[in-house]
């Protein structure tokens, strides 16, 4: 096989528990931008470390398939793989474009901007609740409440069901961390969420049939259920997968942006002070948070043919992982890349991917990030660490599971 590096064990969830090995990544990236990584009980994979090569893999959907082997480096059993292939993330063209094109309009910036008052009122409610406690565990007590509530609102789910959806989303996010997963059955949480969505869709369609003249609710569910994909409406089972996908894709990523964001700002108090003085700098700070503390380490593709990339001879069928964690600190693209700088511009980070699968929720995520930090900084004059932050044990999710802080009005 190709060159490997004993200092990097990117498939091992324990390798990230004490922090991301950015120095080793920088050394390896300089000589071996596409690096072979072994896995214990299955074939290894190519880790793509440079910005330019990540862009190539993401853009060449003909050579690097999202569908063949799915989007994580661990191989899946055929049933799970089939389920995953129902998500946009793991579709290849032309199917991918058929499903994505009708949705793209709904997720555009101007449509998401209309959600700002809702996002702000959810943020204020979370801040008010946090203010009642002397000390909060920021990940669970504050940030985790936002993304599922926003998706609930976007999809038109009754507010009384948001809490249950939130619990199910939390169970799914537990992933490789036994401390978070406990006895939770991850697939049971996904199935329960999909069943909820299937019933929700059936109820929506039945109501529309009973009252054909009534105006349907103006939400994403109405749009998706009325839409034709390749000439046919989406059936309720596909709607279930679509729903689970939106909740999962937007949940722990957005939550991580908020909690890691606060953590890096606390580590850089002078930059936090700048933002307090000049809140108009928050959107640029959110981009830098995403670059510096990207919520996802990588997504995977599978080579459809033999090819060469960054000096590596990739064989048809090989797994290829695009490491945003490394690309975001590529010195060929970013000045002083290990430095956190809330005024960095330009900032072509790859935390939302690039190319055909570029994050559909990007405008929503940016809106959540901006409004959340505006409300947090306006709401609390004092924010201090109140204990050691603890990282999630995962080779995919780059985030915190605990961030104890003290908030004062
Ligand atoms: C900070 C928050 C977020 C981050 C870092 C993030 C990251 C990503 C990345 C890296 C991809 C590309 C995957 C690939 O190339 O294989 C992606 C795709 C996607 N994201 Fe996000 N995401 C975030 C928030 C959201 C939100 C809030 C939603 C929806 C409500 C969302 C929905 C999606 C969907 C549906 C896709 C698949 C698009 C496609 O395959 O065409 N994401 N996201």
Tab-separated table of C-alpha atoms and ligand atoms in Angstrom:
chain	number	residue	atom	x	y	z
A	1	UNK	CA	0.000	0.000	0.000
A	2	UNK	CA	0.971	3.698	-0.040
A	3	UNK	CA	2.821	5.743	2.531
A	4	UNK	CA	1.477	5.675	6.037
A	5	UNK	CA	2.459	7.528	9.206
A	6	UNK	CA	2.705	5.791	12.567
A	7	UNK	CA	2.136	9.148	14.279
A	8	UNK	CA	-1.369	9.490	12.858
A	9	UNK	CA	-4.215	7.108	13.715
A	10	UNK	CA	-7.140	8.943	12.165
A	11	UNK	CA	-9.566	5.995	12.348
A	12	UNK	CA	-9.069	5.606	16.092
A	13	UNK	CA	-11.712	7.569	18.074
A	14	UNK	CA	-9.354	7.643	21.076
A	15	UNK	CA	-6.753	9.543	19.053
A	16	UNK	CA	-8.850	12.740	19.296
A	17	UNK	CA	-9.883	12.604	22.946
A	18	UNK	CA	-7.018	14.816	24.148
A	19	UNK	CA	-7.234	17.175	21.176
A	20	UNK	CA	-6.615	17.230	17.431
A	21	UNK	CA	-3.000	16.400	16.408
A	22	UNK	CA	-2.640	19.571	14.313
A	23	UNK	CA	1.165	19.678	14.483
A	24	UNK	CA	1.555	16.131	13.223
A	25	UNK	CA	-1.030	16.768	10.519
A	26	UNK	CA	0.947	19.814	9.344
A	27	UNK	CA	4.204	17.823	9.187
A	28	UNK	CA	2.642	14.927	7.305
A	29	UNK	CA	0.650	17.208	4.962
A	30	UNK	CA	3.908	18.864	3.820
A	31	UNK	CA	5.353	15.604	2.490
A	32	UNK	CA	2.392	13.245	2.048
A	33	UNK	CA	-0.805	15.139	1.230
A	34	UNK	CA	-2.652	11.871	0.561
A	35	UNK	CA	-1.786	9.387	3.273
A	36	UNK	CA	-2.671	5.706	3.800
A	37	UNK	CA	-4.327	4.864	7.130
A	38	UNK	CA	-4.775	1.312	8.416
A	39	UNK	CA	-7.924	0.109	10.159
A	40	UNK	CA	-8.049	-2.743	12.655
A	41	UNK	CA	-10.616	-5.114	11.232
A	42	UNK	CA	-11.252	-3.940	7.694
A	43	UNK	CA	-9.455	-2.357	4.732
A	44	UNK	CA	-7.798	0.997	5.493
A	45	UNK	CA	-8.369	4.260	3.639
A	46	UNK	CA	-6.664	7.232	2.002
A	47	UNK	CA	-6.671	10.360	4.157
A	48	UNK	CA	-6.698	13.436	1.915
A	49	UNK	CA	-4.981	16.220	3.854
A	50	UNK	CA	-4.395	19.147	1.505
A	51	UNK	CA	-7.011	21.780	0.651
A	52	UNK	CA	-6.501	21.366	-3.114
A	53	UNK	CA	-6.884	17.578	-3.003
A	54	UNK	CA	-10.017	17.728	-0.805
A	55	UNK	CA	-11.549	20.106	-3.373
A	56	UNK	CA	-10.636	17.682	-6.193
A	57	UNK	CA	-12.232	14.697	-4.436
A	58	UNK	CA	-15.400	16.654	-3.609
A	59	UNK	CA	-15.746	17.987	-7.171
A	60	UNK	CA	-14.970	14.771	-9.104
A	61	UNK	CA	-18.210	12.929	-8.344
A	62	UNK	CA	-17.533	10.622	-11.319
A	63	UNK	CA	-14.268	9.348	-9.798
A	64	UNK	CA	-15.172	9.594	-6.099
A	65	UNK	CA	-18.598	8.180	-5.284
A	66	UNK	CA	-20.596	9.103	-2.165
A	67	UNK	CA	-22.971	6.222	-2.754
A	68	UNK	CA	-20.780	3.132	-3.343
A	69	UNK	CA	-19.573	2.763	0.236
A	70	UNK	CA	-21.350	5.595	2.053
A	71	UNK	CA	-19.772	8.566	3.791
A	72	UNK	CA	-17.923	7.199	6.835
A	73	UNK	CA	-14.711	5.132	6.800
A	74	UNK	CA	-16.254	2.216	8.692
A	75	UNK	CA	-17.804	-0.220	6.206
A	76	UNK	CA	-21.507	-0.814	6.778
A	77	UNK	CA	-23.616	-3.924	6.494
A	78	UNK	CA	-25.667	-3.982	3.269
A	79	UNK	CA	-28.963	-3.053	4.974
A	80	UNK	CA	-27.556	0.000	6.741
A	81	UNK	CA	-25.743	1.064	3.567
A	82	UNK	CA	-29.004	0.849	1.632
A	83	UNK	CA	-30.712	3.054	4.238
A	84	UNK	CA	-27.884	5.575	4.140
A	85	UNK	CA	-28.108	5.730	0.344
A	86	UNK	CA	-31.591	7.202	0.788
A	87	UNK	CA	-29.947	10.393	2.081
A	88	UNK	CA	-28.794	13.205	-0.213
A	89	UNK	CA	-25.351	13.000	1.367
A	90	UNK	CA	-24.846	9.487	0.006
A	91	UNK	CA	-26.387	9.888	-3.453
A	92	UNK	CA	-24.452	10.201	-6.717
A	93	UNK	CA	-25.556	12.066	-9.835
A	94	UNK	CA	-27.968	11.945	-11.583
A	95	UNK	CA	-30.146	10.795	-8.640
A	96	UNK	CA	-28.503	13.337	-6.348
A	97	UNK	CA	-29.417	16.319	-8.552
A	98	UNK	CA	-32.999	15.068	-8.943
A	99	UNK	CA	-33.484	15.125	-5.164
A	100	UNK	CA	-31.382	18.183	-4.375
A	101	UNK	CA	-32.528	20.650	-7.059
A	102	UNK	CA	-36.118	21.100	-5.797
A	103	UNK	CA	-34.876	21.632	-2.216
A	104	UNK	CA	-32.111	24.104	-2.984
A	105	UNK	CA	-34.541	26.999	-3.376
A	106	UNK	CA	-36.080	26.453	0.040
A	107	UNK	CA	-32.717	26.541	1.755
A	108	UNK	CA	-31.459	29.681	0.034
A	109	UNK	CA	-30.254	32.632	2.118
A	110	UNK	CA	-33.307	34.865	1.618
A	111	UNK	CA	-35.731	32.125	2.726
A	112	UNK	CA	-33.621	31.279	5.772
A	113	UNK	CA	-33.417	34.990	6.663
A	114	UNK	CA	-37.160	34.917	7.333
A	115	UNK	CA	-36.463	32.501	10.187
A	116	UNK	CA	-34.342	35.063	12.048
A	117	UNK	CA	-37.076	36.187	14.494
A	118	UNK	CA	-37.799	32.534	15.392
A	119	UNK	CA	-34.119	31.702	15.843
A	120	UNK	CA	-33.692	34.814	18.001
A	121	UNK	CA	-36.636	34.050	20.222
A	122	UNK	CA	-35.427	30.442	20.753
A	123	UNK	CA	-31.949	31.791	21.613
A	124	UNK	CA	-33.398	34.293	24.112
A	125	UNK	CA	-35.437	31.577	25.764
A	126	UNK	CA	-32.299	29.394	26.096
A	127	UNK	CA	-30.309	32.324	27.524
A	128	UNK	CA	-33.064	33.181	30.026
A	129	UNK	CA	-33.151	29.591	31.199
A	130	UNK	CA	-29.346	29.507	31.529
A	131	UNK	CA	-29.400	32.749	33.511
A	132	UNK	CA	-31.430	31.029	36.230
A	133	UNK	CA	-28.499	28.729	37.069
A	134	UNK	CA	-25.223	29.685	38.709
A	135	UNK	CA	-23.240	27.326	36.549
A	136	UNK	CA	-24.281	25.660	33.295
A	137	UNK	CA	-23.012	22.733	31.261
A	138	UNK	CA	-23.029	24.759	28.055
A	139	UNK	CA	-23.263	21.857	25.564
A	140	UNK	CA	-26.464	20.371	26.931
A	141	UNK	CA	-28.023	23.188	28.917
A	142	UNK	CA	-27.629	25.870	26.260
A	143	UNK	CA	-26.498	24.942	22.724
A	144	UNK	CA	-28.253	21.640	22.209
A	145	UNK	CA	-31.704	23.225	22.474
A	146	UNK	CA	-31.359	25.352	19.349
A	147	UNK	CA	-30.909	23.144	16.229
A	148	UNK	CA	-33.770	20.658	16.761
A	149	UNK	CA	-36.220	23.431	17.678
A	150	UNK	CA	-35.273	25.341	14.521
A	151	UNK	CA	-35.734	22.236	12.331
A	152	UNK	CA	-39.039	21.548	14.114
A	153	UNK	CA	-40.192	25.039	13.184
A	154	UNK	CA	-38.899	24.745	9.599
A	155	UNK	CA	-40.724	21.449	9.062
A	156	UNK	CA	-43.930	22.585	10.796
A	157	UNK	CA	-43.724	19.987	13.575
A	158	UNK	CA	-46.061	20.881	16.499
A	159	UNK	CA	-44.136	22.559	19.310
A	160	UNK	CA	-45.337	19.931	21.783
A	161	UNK	CA	-43.260	17.316	19.872
A	162	UNK	CA	-39.982	19.291	19.738
A	163	UNK	CA	-38.723	17.923	23.037
A	164	UNK	CA	-39.145	14.282	21.935
A	165	UNK	CA	-37.411	14.985	18.612
A	166	UNK	CA	-34.624	16.653	20.515
A	167	UNK	CA	-34.155	13.588	22.762
A	168	UNK	CA	-34.071	11.261	19.739
A	169	UNK	CA	-31.559	13.500	17.962
A	170	UNK	CA	-29.351	13.495	21.068
A	171	UNK	CA	-29.398	9.694	21.148
A	172	UNK	CA	-28.336	9.529	17.500
A	173	UNK	CA	-25.505	11.973	18.071
A	174	UNK	CA	-23.959	9.769	20.784
A	175	UNK	CA	-22.126	7.721	18.131
A	176	UNK	CA	-18.781	6.256	19.202
A	177	UNK	CA	-18.714	7.693	22.717
A	178	UNK	CA	-19.810	5.077	25.272
A	179	UNK	CA	-20.217	7.790	27.877
A	180	UNK	CA	-22.869	9.468	25.706
A	181	UNK	CA	-24.372	6.359	24.166
A	182	UNK	CA	-24.997	4.413	27.402
A	183	UNK	CA	-27.590	1.741	26.638
A	184	UNK	CA	-29.016	3.724	23.757
A	185	UNK	CA	-29.794	1.844	20.572
A	186	UNK	CA	-28.829	4.330	17.847
A	187	UNK	CA	-30.800	2.716	15.072
A	188	UNK	CA	-33.874	2.517	17.331
A	189	UNK	CA	-33.706	6.309	17.744
A	190	UNK	CA	-33.475	6.790	13.948
A	191	UNK	CA	-36.327	4.384	13.343
A	192	UNK	CA	-38.543	6.081	15.921
A	193	UNK	CA	-37.823	9.458	14.346
A	194	UNK	CA	-38.527	8.125	10.840
A	195	UNK	CA	-41.806	6.540	12.048
A	196	UNK	CA	-42.803	9.858	13.595
A	197	UNK	CA	-42.130	11.620	10.264
A	198	UNK	CA	-43.992	8.966	8.236
A	199	UNK	CA	-47.098	9.429	10.412
A	200	UNK	CA	-46.691	13.198	10.273
A	201	UNK	CA	-46.588	13.081	6.433
A	202	UNK	CA	-49.582	10.741	6.224
A	203	UNK	CA	-51.566	13.038	8.516
A	204	UNK	CA	-50.614	16.086	6.425
A	205	UNK	CA	-51.731	14.389	3.211
A	206	UNK	CA	-54.983	13.167	4.781
A	207	UNK	CA	-55.769	16.680	6.063
A	208	UNK	CA	-55.090	18.126	2.607
A	209	UNK	CA	-57.469	15.575	1.044
A	210	UNK	CA	-60.195	16.298	3.582
A	211	UNK	CA	-59.910	20.071	3.042
A	212	UNK	CA	-58.812	20.532	-0.573
A	213	UNK	CA	-59.629	24.270	-0.532
A	214	UNK	CA	-57.714	25.097	2.653
A	215	UNK	CA	-54.327	26.823	2.396
A	216	UNK	CA	-51.637	24.312	3.513
A	217	UNK	CA	-49.175	25.413	6.236
A	218	UNK	CA	-46.289	27.437	4.779
A	219	UNK	CA	-43.418	25.161	5.783
A	220	UNK	CA	-40.826	22.818	4.325
A	221	UNK	CA	-43.005	19.720	4.830
A	222	UNK	CA	-45.763	21.176	2.625
A	223	UNK	CA	-43.195	21.972	-0.044
A	224	UNK	CA	-41.527	18.551	-0.015
A	225	UNK	CA	-44.815	16.635	0.051
A	226	UNK	CA	-46.177	18.640	-2.888
A	227	UNK	CA	-42.954	18.370	-4.893
A	228	UNK	CA	-42.292	15.846	-7.655
A	229	UNK	CA	-38.920	14.096	-7.726
A	230	UNK	CA	-38.235	12.611	-11.152
A	231	UNK	CA	-41.925	12.976	-11.970
A	232	UNK	CA	-43.330	11.312	-8.822
A	233	UNK	CA	-44.234	12.723	-5.415
A	234	UNK	CA	-42.082	11.623	-2.488
A	235	UNK	CA	-43.671	8.683	-0.685
A	236	UNK	CA	-44.049	8.772	3.090
A	237	UNK	CA	-41.170	6.369	3.710
A	238	UNK	CA	-38.771	8.531	1.706
A	239	UNK	CA	-40.114	11.529	3.594
A	240	UNK	CA	-39.157	9.700	6.810
A	241	UNK	CA	-35.523	9.336	5.626
A	242	UNK	CA	-35.436	12.933	4.434
A	243	UNK	CA	-36.678	14.144	7.812
A	244	UNK	CA	-34.163	12.053	9.791
A	245	UNK	CA	-31.425	13.312	7.516
A	246	UNK	CA	-32.238	16.985	8.108
A	247	UNK	CA	-32.453	16.568	11.864
A	248	UNK	CA	-29.195	14.588	12.036
A	249	UNK	CA	-27.241	16.707	9.542
A	250	UNK	CA	-28.121	19.952	11.265
A	251	UNK	CA	-28.107	18.890	14.908
A	252	UNK	CA	-24.703	18.034	16.362
A	253	UNK	CA	-22.847	20.051	13.694
A	254	UNK	CA	-24.642	23.275	14.636
A	255	UNK	CA	-24.455	22.510	18.339
A	256	UNK	CA	-20.702	21.967	17.997
A	257	UNK	CA	-20.263	25.248	16.141
A	258	UNK	CA	-21.839	27.006	19.158
A	259	UNK	CA	-20.079	25.173	21.992
A	260	UNK	CA	-16.628	24.926	20.362
A	261	UNK	CA	-17.138	28.517	19.288
A	262	UNK	CA	-17.547	29.700	22.855
A	263	UNK	CA	-14.630	27.530	23.945
A	264	UNK	CA	-12.172	29.031	21.420
A	265	UNK	CA	-13.383	32.539	22.231
A	266	UNK	CA	-12.703	31.898	25.925
A	267	UNK	CA	-9.252	30.658	24.965
A	268	UNK	CA	-8.699	33.935	23.066
A	269	UNK	CA	-10.090	36.599	25.449
A	270	UNK	CA	-8.683	39.504	23.436
A	271	UNK	CA	-10.735	38.410	20.427
A	272	UNK	CA	-13.836	37.925	22.550
A	273	UNK	CA	-13.336	41.501	23.806
A	274	UNK	CA	-13.095	42.765	20.190
A	275	UNK	CA	-16.399	41.081	19.362
A	276	UNK	CA	-18.093	42.550	22.402
A	277	UNK	CA	-17.008	46.025	21.244
A	278	UNK	CA	-17.891	45.373	17.617
A	279	UNK	CA	-20.692	42.786	17.280
A	280	UNK	CA	-20.817	43.431	13.518
A	281	UNK	CA	-17.698	41.226	13.420
A	282	UNK	CA	-19.720	38.173	14.535
A	283	UNK	CA	-20.422	36.720	11.038
A	284	UNK	CA	-16.690	36.713	10.252
A	285	UNK	CA	-15.974	35.215	13.705
A	286	UNK	CA	-18.471	32.416	12.981
A	287	UNK	CA	-16.554	31.553	9.777
A	288	UNK	CA	-13.273	31.479	11.701
A	289	UNK	CA	-14.833	29.272	14.396
A	290	UNK	CA	-15.961	26.906	11.632
A	291	UNK	CA	-12.475	26.867	10.079
A	292	UNK	CA	-10.562	26.478	13.323
A	293	UNK	CA	-12.956	24.114	15.113
A	294	UNK	CA	-14.676	22.408	12.159
A	295	UNK	CA	-17.527	20.270	13.550
A	296	UNK	CA	-16.802	17.291	11.256
A	297	UNK	CA	-13.331	15.855	10.733
A	298	UNK	CA	-14.065	14.289	7.346
A	299	UNK	CA	-16.529	12.732	4.914
A	300	UNK	CA	-15.717	9.690	2.821
A	301	UNK	CA	-15.929	8.769	-0.859
A	302	UNK	CA	-15.107	5.530	-2.708
A	303	UNK	CA	-12.951	5.510	-5.876
A	304	UNK	CA	-14.860	4.322	-8.935
A	305	UNK	CA	-11.653	3.689	-10.957
A	306	UNK	CA	-7.862	3.664	-10.562
A	307	UNK	CA	-6.582	7.217	-10.229
A	308	UNK	CA	-3.687	9.318	-8.949
A	309	UNK	CA	-4.061	11.989	-6.278
A	310	UNK	CA	-1.379	13.954	-4.435
A	311	UNK	CA	1.223	11.346	-5.352
A	312	UNK	CA	-0.892	8.379	-4.205
A	313	UNK	CA	-1.925	5.547	-6.528
A	314	UNK	CA	-5.570	5.050	-5.635
A	315	UNK	CA	-7.248	1.822	-6.739
A	316	UNK	CA	-10.851	1.402	-7.820
A	317	UNK	CA	-12.887	0.578	-4.688
A	318	UNK	CA	-10.485	2.296	-2.248
A	319	UNK	CA	-11.956	4.423	0.517
A	320	UNK	CA	-10.948	8.102	0.336
A	321	UNK	CA	-11.609	10.489	3.252
A	322	UNK	CA	-11.581	14.278	2.795
A	323	UNK	CA	-10.046	15.706	5.985
A	324	UNK	CA	-11.554	19.158	6.536
A	325	UNK	CA	-9.596	19.249	9.821
A	326	UNK	CA	-6.344	19.283	7.867
A	327	UNK	CA	-7.445	21.221	4.747
A	328	UNK	CA	-8.682	24.106	6.921
A	329	UNK	CA	-5.136	24.624	8.186
A	330	UNK	CA	-3.306	24.187	4.886
A	331	UNK	CA	-0.522	26.773	4.792
A	332	UNK	CA	-0.787	26.890	0.968
A	333	UNK	CA	-4.188	28.566	1.396
A	334	UNK	CA	-4.295	30.246	4.828
A	335	UNK	CA	-1.774	32.717	6.307
A	336	UNK	CA	-0.608	31.629	9.735
A	337	UNK	CA	-3.192	28.807	9.717
A	338	UNK	CA	-2.738	27.689	13.341
A	339	UNK	CA	-3.750	31.155	14.525
A	340	UNK	CA	-7.378	31.842	15.492
A	341	UNK	CA	-8.294	35.214	14.012
A	342	UNK	CA	-11.915	36.397	14.052
A	343	UNK	CA	-11.123	38.996	11.362
A	344	UNK	CA	-9.599	36.500	8.900
A	345	UNK	CA	-10.491	37.341	5.306
A	346	UNK	CA	-10.697	35.654	2.886
A	347	UNK	CA	-11.570	32.443	4.680
A	348	UNK	CA	-12.194	29.650	2.149
A	349	UNK	CA	-12.559	26.912	4.802
A	350	UNK	CA	-14.117	23.593	3.801
A	351	UNK	CA	-16.193	22.894	6.911
A	352	UNK	CA	-19.398	22.850	4.831
A	353	UNK	CA	-17.758	20.730	2.106
A	354	UNK	CA	-17.632	21.985	-1.496
A	355	UNK	CA	-19.066	20.971	-4.858
A	356	UNK	CA	-22.231	18.963	-5.476
A	357	UNK	CA	-22.806	18.017	-1.820
A	358	UNK	CA	-22.007	21.480	-0.407
A	359	UNK	CA	-24.024	21.778	2.803
A	360	UNK	CA	-27.672	22.447	2.023
A	361	UNK	CA	-28.173	23.968	5.477
A	362	UNK	CA	-25.261	26.427	5.196
A	363	UNK	CA	-27.396	29.587	5.395
A	364	UNK	CA	-29.400	28.209	8.288
A	365	UNK	CA	-26.223	27.218	10.155
A	366	UNK	CA	-24.704	30.685	9.602
A	367	UNK	CA	-27.915	32.338	10.775
A	368	UNK	CA	-27.968	30.189	13.922
A	369	UNK	CA	-24.305	30.960	14.602
A	370	UNK	CA	-24.657	34.715	14.188
A	371	UNK	CA	-27.877	35.122	16.180
A	372	UNK	CA	-26.725	32.777	18.953
A	373	UNK	CA	-23.467	34.674	19.560
A	374	UNK	CA	-25.233	38.064	19.290
A	375	UNK	CA	-27.674	36.995	22.001
A	376	UNK	CA	-25.021	35.300	24.152
A	377	UNK	CA	-22.698	38.315	24.214
A	378	UNK	CA	-25.550	40.789	24.657
A	379	UNK	CA	-27.118	38.642	27.398
A	380	UNK	CA	-24.064	37.928	29.537
A	381	UNK	CA	-21.409	40.487	30.466
A	382	UNK	CA	-19.386	37.750	32.162
A	383	UNK	CA	-18.644	34.307	30.719
A	384	UNK	CA	-16.000	32.160	32.382
A	385	UNK	CA	-14.870	28.554	32.289
A	386	UNK	CA	-16.010	26.733	35.420
A	387	UNK	CA	-14.237	23.403	34.848
A	388	UNK	CA	-12.330	21.347	32.290
A	389	UNK	CA	-13.989	21.005	28.863
A	390	UNK	CA	-14.310	17.351	27.754
A	391	UNK	CA	-14.096	16.274	24.121
A	392	UNK	CA	-16.377	13.735	22.415
A	393	UNK	CA	-14.717	10.382	21.717
A	394	UNK	CA	-15.137	10.184	17.946
A	395	UNK	CA	-13.140	9.948	14.736
A	396	UNK	CA	-15.864	11.909	12.901
A	397	UNK	CA	-17.329	14.501	15.270
A	398	UNK	CA	-14.858	17.135	16.357
A	399	UNK	CA	-16.548	18.603	19.378
A	400	UNK	CA	-17.126	18.848	23.091
A	401	UNK	CA	-19.453	16.805	25.217
A	402	UNK	CA	-19.017	19.008	28.294
A	403	UNK	CA	-18.231	22.698	28.679
A	404	UNK	CA	-18.883	23.938	32.217
A	405	UNK	CA	-19.231	27.719	32.308
A	406	UNK	CA	-20.374	30.433	34.629
A	407	UNK	CA	-22.607	33.050	33.044
A	408	UNK	CA	-23.341	36.394	34.646
A	409	UNK	CA	-25.827	38.996	33.352
B	1	LIG	C1	-22.276	24.157	11.430
B	1	LIG	C2	-23.178	23.362	10.954
B	1	LIG	C3	-23.007	22.441	9.799
B	1	LIG	C4	-21.865	21.874	9.270
B	1	LIG	C5	-20.430	22.050	9.738
B	1	LIG	C6	-22.278	21.057	8.156
B	1	LIG	C7	-21.410	20.346	7.338
B	1	LIG	C8	-21.765	19.703	6.170
B	1	LIG	C9	-20.851	19.106	5.231
B	1	LIG	C10	-19.331	19.041	5.400
B	1	LIG	C11	-21.577	18.633	4.183
B	1	LIG	C12	-21.017	18.032	2.900
B	1	LIG	C13	-20.964	16.564	2.895
B	1	LIG	C14	-20.200	15.931	1.750
B	1	LIG	O1	-19.573	16.582	0.920
B	1	LIG	O2	-20.243	14.704	1.724
B	1	LIG	C15	-22.973	18.876	4.495
B	1	LIG	C16	-24.036	18.471	3.715
B	1	LIG	C17	-25.358	18.609	4.100
B	1	LIG	N1	-25.853	19.352	5.148
B	1	LIG	FE1	-24.743	20.348	6.520
B	1	LIG	N2	-23.645	21.125	8.025
B	1	LIG	C18	-24.132	21.968	8.999
B	1	LIG	C19	-25.447	22.330	9.221
B	1	LIG	C20	-26.519	21.845	8.515
B	1	LIG	C21	-27.908	22.189	8.757
B	1	LIG	C22	-28.384	23.161	9.823
B	1	LIG	C23	-28.649	21.441	7.883
B	1	LIG	C24	-30.129	21.364	7.660
B	1	LIG	C25	-31.035	21.838	8.352
B	1	LIG	C26	-27.733	20.681	7.064
B	1	LIG	C27	-28.102	19.829	6.061
B	1	LIG	C28	-27.231	19.243	5.168
B	1	LIG	C29	-27.644	18.383	4.087
B	1	LIG	C30	-29.080	17.987	3.741
B	1	LIG	C31	-26.491	17.999	3.406
B	1	LIG	C32	-26.384	17.084	2.185
B	1	LIG	C33	-26.287	17.900	0.942
B	1	LIG	C34	-26.041	17.053	-0.294
B	1	LIG	O3	-25.525	15.941	-0.173
B	1	LIG	O4	-26.392	17.518	-1.373
B	1	LIG	N3	-26.447	20.948	7.468
B	1	LIG	N4	-23.071	19.558	5.692
